[in-house]
XYZ file of N, CA and C in Angstrom:
321
model
N 8.842 2.058 10.871
C 8.311 3.057 10.198
C 9.659 3.703 9.859
N 9.902 4.229 9.198
C 11.194 5.835 8.816
C 10.801 6.488 7.485
N 10.447 7.497 8.207
C 10.137 9.028 7.144
C 10.914 10.159 7.804
N 11.190 11.187 6.507
C 11.805 12.108 7.469
C 10.680 13.075 8.292
N 9.432 12.842 8.041
C 8.545 13.685 8.443
C 7.786 13.002 9.286
N 7.774 11.716 9.807
C 7.031 11.171 11.044
C 8.009 10.923 11.989
N 7.769 11.803 13.747
C 8.661 10.865 14.562
C 9.276 9.708 15.223
N 10.179 9.955 15.417
C 10.928 8.017 16.160
C 10.609 7.718 17.068
N 9.602 5.921 17.077
C 9.099 5.902 17.958
C 10.707 4.642 18.626
N 10.748 4.983 19.847
C 12.134 3.884 20.031
C 11.601 2.594 21.011
N 10.332 2.429 21.368
C 10.038 1.758 22.311
C 9.241 2.406 23.530
N 8.442 1.419 24.554
C 7.537 1.732 25.195
C 8.261 0.942 26.418
N 7.643 1.886 27.923
C 7.954 0.634 28.972
C 6.750 1.298 29.550
N 6.456 -0.112 31.014
C 5.153 0.424 31.861
C 6.009 0.441 33.282
N 5.221 1.847 34.164
C 5.595 1.928 35.328
C 4.733 2.397 36.229
N 5.187 2.027 37.147
C 3.824 2.211 38.720
C 4.298 3.516 39.305
N 3.039 3.902 38.770
C 3.167 5.153 39.774
C 1.705 5.629 40.518
N 2.128 5.852 41.957
C 1.216 6.125 42.923
C 0.464 4.614 42.827
N 0.403 3.636 42.727
C -0.004 2.231 42.738
C -1.157 2.591 41.176
N -0.443 2.877 40.627
C -1.179 3.254 39.180
C -0.577 2.793 37.813
N -0.926 2.251 37.369
C 0.093 1.474 36.122
C 0.214 2.760 34.732
N 1.525 2.410 34.102
C 1.192 3.699 33.342
C 2.000 3.360 31.741
N 1.874 3.324 30.777
C 2.005 2.878 29.070
C 2.821 4.502 29.265
N 4.273 4.303 28.867
C 5.084 5.576 28.365
C 5.914 4.825 27.663
N 5.260 5.708 26.093
C 6.075 5.797 25.223
C 7.723 6.537 25.262
N 8.302 6.156 24.659
C 9.469 6.350 23.888
C 9.852 7.216 22.712
N 9.205 8.083 22.539
C 10.171 9.066 21.250
C 11.234 10.068 21.106
N 11.256 10.266 20.198
C 12.439 11.547 19.639
C 12.261 12.842 20.583
N 12.752 13.350 21.014
C 12.361 14.541 21.529
C 12.400 15.756 20.644
N 10.983 16.516 20.667
C 10.771 17.114 20.036
C 10.359 18.738 20.589
N 10.778 19.891 20.511
C 10.393 20.887 21.917
C 8.852 21.945 21.681
N 8.536 20.799 20.496
C 7.347 21.854 21.140
C 6.144 21.022 20.173
N 4.824 21.750 19.769
C 3.889 21.211 19.000
C 3.481 21.833 17.948
N 2.385 21.942 17.102
C 2.455 23.069 16.303
C 1.343 24.218 16.472
N 0.504 23.657 17.478
C -0.276 24.491 18.274
C 0.545 25.376 19.194
N 1.400 25.355 19.544
C 2.177 26.109 20.675
C 2.996 27.010 19.574
N 3.593 27.090 18.058
C 3.970 27.573 17.703
C 3.441 28.903 16.389
N 2.301 27.919 15.740
C 1.897 29.072 15.662
C 0.304 29.544 16.008
N -0.116 29.580 17.318
C -1.258 29.921 17.927
C -0.506 30.686 19.428
N -1.050 32.321 19.374
C -0.596 33.171 20.588
C -1.084 32.192 21.964
N -0.821 32.218 22.897
C -1.201 31.846 24.110
C -2.556 32.732 24.218
N -2.800 33.905 23.712
C -3.961 34.277 23.519
C -5.377 34.083 23.412
N -5.606 33.249 22.324
C -5.807 33.116 21.239
C -6.487 31.736 20.976
N -7.392 31.272 20.708
C -8.273 30.078 21.102
C -8.061 29.578 19.242
N -8.965 30.625 18.377
C -8.732 30.211 16.995
C -8.272 31.408 16.103
N -7.212 30.288 15.619
C -6.063 30.985 15.043
C -6.455 31.582 13.463
N -8.118 31.556 13.071
C -9.017 31.758 12.204
C -9.132 33.121 12.428
N -9.235 33.457 13.544
C -9.917 34.632 13.851
C -8.895 35.657 14.439
N -7.565 35.256 14.363
C -6.586 35.675 14.871
C -5.965 36.818 13.244
N -5.841 38.209 14.117
C -5.022 39.298 13.067
C -4.264 38.883 12.915
N -3.511 39.328 11.646
C -2.700 38.899 10.767
C -1.094 39.011 11.835
N -2.034 40.458 11.388
C -0.439 41.224 12.879
C 0.078 40.222 13.446
N -0.921 39.709 14.697
C -0.469 38.866 15.679
C -0.334 37.320 15.378
N -0.275 37.130 14.451
C 0.415 35.481 13.734
C 1.781 35.896 14.280
N 2.144 34.414 15.156
C 3.717 34.107 15.774
C 4.159 33.972 14.517
N 4.283 33.274 13.120
C 4.711 32.823 12.312
C 4.281 33.700 10.672
N 5.298 33.874 9.807
C 4.876 33.844 8.807
C 4.472 32.836 8.347
N 3.341 33.602 7.303
C 2.551 32.226 6.020
C 3.655 31.480 5.303
N 4.772 31.987 4.943
C 5.470 31.067 4.381
C 5.882 30.063 5.024
N 6.469 30.309 6.430
C 6.470 29.549 6.953
C 5.514 27.972 7.599
N 4.334 28.899 8.208
C 3.085 27.873 7.629
C 2.682 27.144 6.134
N 3.179 27.462 5.108
C 3.055 26.862 4.014
C 3.956 25.812 4.017
N 5.078 25.816 4.671
C 6.223 24.698 4.657
C 6.242 23.444 5.486
N 5.524 23.746 6.652
C 4.783 23.337 7.499
C 3.778 22.667 7.030
N 2.671 22.909 6.283
C 1.721 22.053 5.828
C 1.871 20.923 4.705
N 2.924 21.688 4.342
C 3.850 20.833 2.805
C 4.432 19.850 3.821
N 4.850 19.728 4.743
C 5.804 18.626 5.602
C 4.490 17.580 5.644
N 3.951 18.466 6.472
C 2.598 17.221 6.873
C 1.973 16.452 6.053
N 1.782 17.082 4.541
C 1.609 16.147 3.619
C 2.288 15.211 3.380
N 3.604 15.902 3.020
C 4.431 14.769 2.429
C 4.423 13.174 3.703
N 4.262 13.834 5.595
C 4.178 12.386 5.473
C 2.882 11.659 6.133
N 1.817 12.425 5.991
C 0.626 11.795 5.792
C 0.840 11.191 4.078
N 1.086 11.415 3.163
C 1.226 10.764 1.877
C 2.367 9.522 2.051
N 2.955 9.332 2.914
C 3.938 8.596 3.124
C 3.487 6.977 3.625
N 2.185 7.880 4.949
C 1.382 6.784 5.678
C 0.202 5.956 5.128
N 0.052 6.840 4.100
C -0.840 6.465 3.200
C -0.842 5.402 2.040
N 0.435 5.440 1.794
C 0.988 4.650 1.128
C 1.413 2.920 0.901
N 0.982 2.883 2.737
C 1.183 1.667 3.213
C 0.066 1.476 4.376
N -1.042 2.268 2.830
C -2.063 1.926 3.779
C -2.858 2.108 5.002
N -2.236 3.176 5.797
C -2.428 4.047 7.461
C -3.167 5.201 7.094
N -3.192 5.287 8.276
C -4.294 6.988 8.410
C -4.408 6.938 10.061
N -4.052 8.178 9.820
C -3.715 9.352 11.078
C -5.315 9.208 11.672
N -5.726 9.265 12.817
C -6.548 9.073 13.421
C -7.603 10.561 13.933
N -5.926 11.402 14.443
C -6.524 11.915 14.991
C -5.762 13.189 15.302
N -5.053 13.770 13.461
C -4.444 14.825 13.217
C -5.031 16.095 13.591
N -4.432 17.062 14.577
C -4.670 18.642 14.519
C -3.175 18.871 15.599
N -2.963 20.277 15.602
C -1.970 20.898 16.110
C -1.059 20.188 16.858
N -2.038 19.787 18.285
C -1.417 19.460 19.634
C -0.313 17.793 18.545
N -0.711 17.232 18.001
C -0.551 16.240 17.896
C 0.558 16.206 15.732
N 1.162 17.116 15.738
C 2.268 17.313 15.243
C 3.058 18.173 15.669
N 4.555 17.842 16.058
C 5.307 17.828 16.815
C 6.635 18.714 15.974
N 7.312 19.536 16.567
C 8.082 19.957 15.659
C 9.608 20.582 16.154
N 10.563 19.943 15.710
C 11.960 19.715 16.336
C 12.741 21.004 14.728
N 13.448 21.643 15.819
C 14.450 22.598 14.401
C 12.991 23.052 13.777
N 13.365 22.557 12.639
C 12.583 23.951 11.551
C 11.845 22.430 10.552
N 11.451 21.571 11.563
C 11.059 19.926 11.203
C 10.149 19.978 11.782
N 9.025 19.319 10.712
C 7.477 18.899 11.529
C 7.445 16.986 11.356
N 7.131 16.963 12.873
C 6.749 15.481 12.765
C 5.411 14.972 13.172
N 4.842 14.031 12.593
C 3.449 13.500 12.583
C 3.398 12.024 13.825
N 2.717 12.572 14.779
C 2.905 11.986 16.021
C 2.240 10.547 15.588
N 2.388 9.764 15.254
C 2.007 7.990 15.138
C 1.301 7.273 15.718
N 0.367 7.805 17.003
C 0.113 6.777 18.160
C -1.554 6.767 17.570
N -1.786 7.658 16.792
C -3.489 7.119 16.386
C -3.029 6.756 14.813
N -2.860 6.049 14.604
C -2.921 5.029 13.527
C -3.908 4.040 13.259
N -4.365 3.651 12.218
C -5.323 2.267 12.006
C -5.274 2.155 10.026
N -5.463 1.164 10.351
C -5.169 0.478 8.909
C -6.594 1.165 7.875
N -6.424 1.414 7.130
C -7.269 1.615 6.094
C -8.108 0.434 5.673
């Protein structure tokens, strides 16, 4: 599946570490999650953060929300849904948002 706001999945591999089998996904590299970008490490709940302490301006957050919606709209048009959409599962590369697709289900 290819879309501007969905992270690229290149494949997977199995690896044995300390006698345990691990499934490793190979994805497009992204520097951080949306949680890293929007919430200061000192605050757990972004709704309770004073506006002066927010790390990103509201206009940038609105752009991120729009990109997430466009990615989800693409998934929904293919009868797919994301089961675990949260800040940690939205990855940021440069100024683009990518929805992490591991949590997909058919509608």
